[in-house]
Amino acid sequence: MPDPISRSTTHLPTTDLEPTLRTIAGTRPDATLEPHAHDDGGHAAAAAAEGSAAALHAVGEAGAIFGLEIAGAALSIPLLWTQFAGAFIEGERRDLENQGVVLEGTLAVLEGRRDDVETLARMETDPAFAQGVRAADRYFQAHPEEFVAAAEGVRNVMAQGRLAVFEGRDSGPEFARRYETELPFRHAVEEARHDRQYDPRGFERDAAQARDRMHAVDVARRSVPISG
């Protein structure tokens, strides 16, 4: 399996973002930025129901032989199993949510928000978020080239989000898909929309700069001689 972080990375598709964050943050392999849907509750409930039915059947047979006084003890078995399964599932859910917050902290650093007031304030109140930020700091020290490549990929996705707002293309099914599935894209869109509403001059300045950069890239692309 190829390393999700590559020096040649110039963008970071949705499918690569979370594996990259997990590599940097050192989280469990199923950690995710998005709310995690569990089906374990249904499995546990089914198992508990199966255990209850089996215990009741045993009580029916044993009660006829040894008397009904054993029924209470037998019925406590599925109850204990249900409690154990519920506690395990809840612990698993909380751990997975915690790991997702760790990824958020790592993403904040890749997005260039390491020293923002909001990031520093959240680090003070959210240990999991702070863990993700510090993991990114350590990864940068140990693997600077890989870290920079990943950060450039994340910020390229953010630039695409801002550009969509600058050009008035922040609507439609394709935009909605990226907004819902790519967190860096969503963050950049929300920031640009905020500026559009509350800082129109700054928004127009940033939009003009983005257009100039696009024009320069287009000119450079057209000026490359065609070989052969």
Coordinates of N, CA and C in Angstrom, one line a residue, residues 140-215:
F140 N 6.2 17.3 12.1 CA 6.9 18.3 11.3 C 8.4 18.3 11.6
Q141 N 8.7 18.1 12.9 CA 10.1 18.0 13.3 C 10.8 16.8 12.8
A142 N 10.1 15.7 12.8 CA 10.6 14.4 12.4 C 10.6 14.2 10.8
H143 N 9.6 14.7 10.2 CA 9.4 14.5 8.7 C 9.0 15.8 8.0
P144 N 9.9 16.8 8.0 CA 9.5 18.1 7.5 C 9.0 18.1 6.0
E145 N 9.7 17.3 5.2 CA 9.3 17.4 3.8 C 7.9 16.7 3.6
E146 N 7.7 15.6 4.2 CA 6.4 15.0 4.1 C 5.3 15.9 4.7
F147 N 5.6 16.5 5.8 CA 4.6 17.4 6.4 C 4.3 18.6 5.5
V148 N 5.3 19.2 4.9 CA 5.0 20.3 4.0 C 4.2 19.9 2.8
A149 N 4.5 18.7 2.3 CA 3.7 18.2 1.1 C 2.3 18.0 1.5
A150 N 2.0 17.5 2.7 CA 0.6 17.3 3.1 C 0.0 18.7 3.4
A151 N 0.7 19.6 4.0 CA 0.1 20.9 4.2 C -0.2 21.6 2.9
E152 N 0.6 21.5 1.9 CA 0.4 22.1 0.6 C -0.9 21.5 0.0
G153 N -1.0 20.2 0.2 CA -2.2 19.6 -0.4 C -3.5 20.1 0.3
V154 N -3.5 20.2 1.6 CA -4.6 20.7 2.4 C -4.9 22.2 1.9
R155 N -3.9 23.0 1.8 CA -4.1 24.4 1.5 C -4.6 24.6 0.1
N156 N -4.2 23.7 -0.8 CA -4.7 23.7 -2.2 C -6.2 23.5 -2.2
V157 N -6.6 22.5 -1.4 CA -8.1 22.3 -1.3 C -8.8 23.5 -0.7
M158 N -8.2 24.2 0.3 CA -8.8 25.4 0.8 C -8.8 26.5 -0.2
A159 N -7.8 26.6 -1.0 CA -7.8 27.6 -2.1 C -8.9 27.4 -3.1
Q160 N -9.2 26.1 -3.4 CA -10.3 25.8 -4.3 C -11.6 26.2 -3.6
G161 N -11.8 26.1 -2.3 CA -13.0 26.5 -1.6 C -13.2 28.0 -1.7
R162 N -12.1 28.7 -1.4 CA -12.2 30.2 -1.5 C -12.5 30.7 -2.9
L163 N -11.8 30.0 -3.8 CA -12.1 30.4 -5.2 C -13.5 30.2 -5.7
A164 N -14.1 29.2 -5.2 CA -15.5 28.9 -5.5 C -16.4 30.1 -5.0
V165 N -16.1 30.6 -3.8 CA -16.9 31.7 -3.3 C -16.5 33.0 -4.1
F166 N -15.2 33.2 -4.3 CA -14.8 34.4 -5.0 C -15.5 34.6 -6.4
E167 N -15.7 33.4 -7.1 CA -16.2 33.4 -8.4 C -17.8 33.2 -8.4
G168 N -18.3 33.2 -7.2 CA -19.8 33.0 -7.1 C -20.3 31.6 -7.5
R169 N -19.4 30.6 -7.3 CA -19.7 29.2 -7.7 C -20.0 28.4 -6.5
D170 N -20.4 29.0 -5.4 CA -20.6 28.3 -4.1 C -22.0 27.8 -4.0
S171 N -22.5 27.0 -5.0 CA -23.8 26.4 -5.0 C -23.8 25.3 -6.1
G172 N -24.8 24.5 -6.1 CA -24.9 23.4 -7.0 C -24.5 22.1 -6.4
P173 N -24.8 21.0 -7.1 CA -24.6 19.6 -6.5 C -23.1 19.3 -6.3
E174 N -22.2 19.6 -7.3 CA -20.8 19.3 -7.1 C -20.2 20.1 -5.9
F175 N -20.6 21.4 -5.9 CA -20.1 22.2 -4.7 C -20.6 21.6 -3.4
A176 N -21.9 21.3 -3.4 CA -22.4 20.7 -2.1 C -21.7 19.4 -1.7
R177 N -21.4 18.6 -2.7 CA -20.7 17.4 -2.4 C -19.4 17.6 -1.7
R178 N -18.6 18.6 -2.3 CA -17.3 18.9 -1.7 C -17.4 19.6 -0.3
Y179 N -18.4 20.4 -0.2 CA -18.6 21.1 1.0 C -19.0 20.2 2.1
E180 N -19.7 19.1 1.8 CA -20.1 18.2 2.9 C -19.0 17.1 3.2
T181 N -18.2 16.8 2.2 CA -17.2 15.7 2.4 C -15.8 16.2 2.6
E182 N -15.4 17.4 2.3 CA -14.0 17.9 2.5 C -13.9 19.0 3.5
L183 N -13.5 18.7 4.7 CA -13.5 19.7 5.8 C -12.6 20.9 5.5
P184 N -11.4 20.8 4.9 CA -10.6 22.0 4.6 C -11.4 22.9 3.6
F185 N -12.0 22.2 2.6 CA -12.8 23.0 1.6 C -13.9 23.8 2.3
R186 N -14.6 23.1 3.2 CA -15.7 23.7 4.0 C -15.2 24.9 4.8
H187 N -14.1 24.7 5.5 CA -13.5 25.7 6.4 C -13.2 27.0 5.5
A188 N -12.6 26.8 4.4 CA -12.3 27.9 3.5 C -13.5 28.6 3.0
V189 N -14.5 27.8 2.6 CA -15.8 28.4 2.1 C -16.4 29.3 3.2
E190 N -16.5 28.8 4.4 CA -17.1 29.5 5.5 C -16.4 30.8 5.8
E191 N -15.0 30.8 5.7 CA -14.2 32.0 6.0 C -14.5 33.0 4.9
A192 N -14.5 32.5 3.6 CA -14.7 33.5 2.5 C -16.1 34.0 2.5
R193 N -17.1 33.2 2.9 CA -18.5 33.7 3.0 C -18.6 34.7 4.1
H194 N -17.9 34.5 5.2 CA -17.9 35.5 6.3 C -17.3 36.8 5.8
D195 N -16.2 36.8 5.1 CA -15.6 38.0 4.6 C -16.5 38.7 3.6
R196 N -17.2 37.9 2.8 CA -18.1 38.5 1.8 C -19.2 39.3 2.4
Q197 N -19.6 38.8 3.6 CA -20.7 39.4 4.3 C -20.3 40.6 5.2
Y198 N -19.2 40.4 5.9 CA -18.8 41.3 6.9 C -17.6 42.2 6.6
D199 N -16.8 41.8 5.6 CA -15.6 42.6 5.2 C -15.6 42.6 3.6
P200 N -16.5 43.3 3.0 CA -16.6 43.2 1.5 C -15.3 43.8 0.8
R201 N -14.7 44.8 1.4 CA -13.5 45.3 0.8 C -12.4 44.3 0.8
G202 N -12.2 43.6 2.0 CA -11.2 42.6 2.1 C -11.5 41.4 1.1
F203 N -12.8 41.1 1.1 CA -13.2 40.0 0.2 C -12.9 40.4 -1.3
E204 N -13.2 41.6 -1.7 CA -12.9 41.9 -3.1 C -11.4 42.0 -3.4
R205 N -10.6 42.4 -2.4 CA -9.1 42.4 -2.5 C -8.6 41.0 -2.7
D206 N -9.1 40.1 -1.8 CA -8.6 38.7 -1.9 C -9.1 38.0 -3.2
A207 N -10.3 38.4 -3.7 CA -10.8 37.8 -4.9 C -10.0 38.3 -6.1
A208 N -9.6 39.6 -6.1 CA -8.7 40.1 -7.2 C -7.4 39.5 -7.2
Q209 N -6.8 39.2 -6.0 CA -5.5 38.5 -6.0 C -5.6 37.1 -6.5
A210 N -6.7 36.4 -6.1 CA -6.9 35.1 -6.6 C -7.0 35.1 -8.1
R211 N -7.7 36.0 -8.7 CA -7.9 36.1 -10.2 C -6.5 36.4 -10.8
D212 N -5.7 37.2 -10.2 CA -4.4 37.5 -10.8 C -3.5 36.3 -10.8
R213 N -3.6 35.5 -9.7 CA -2.8 34.3 -9.6 C -3.3 33.3 -10.7
M214 N -4.6 33.2 -10.8 CA -5.1 32.3 -11.9 C -4.6 32.7 -13.3
H215 N -4.6 34.0 -13.5 CA -4.2 34.5 -14.8 C -2.7 34.2 -15.0

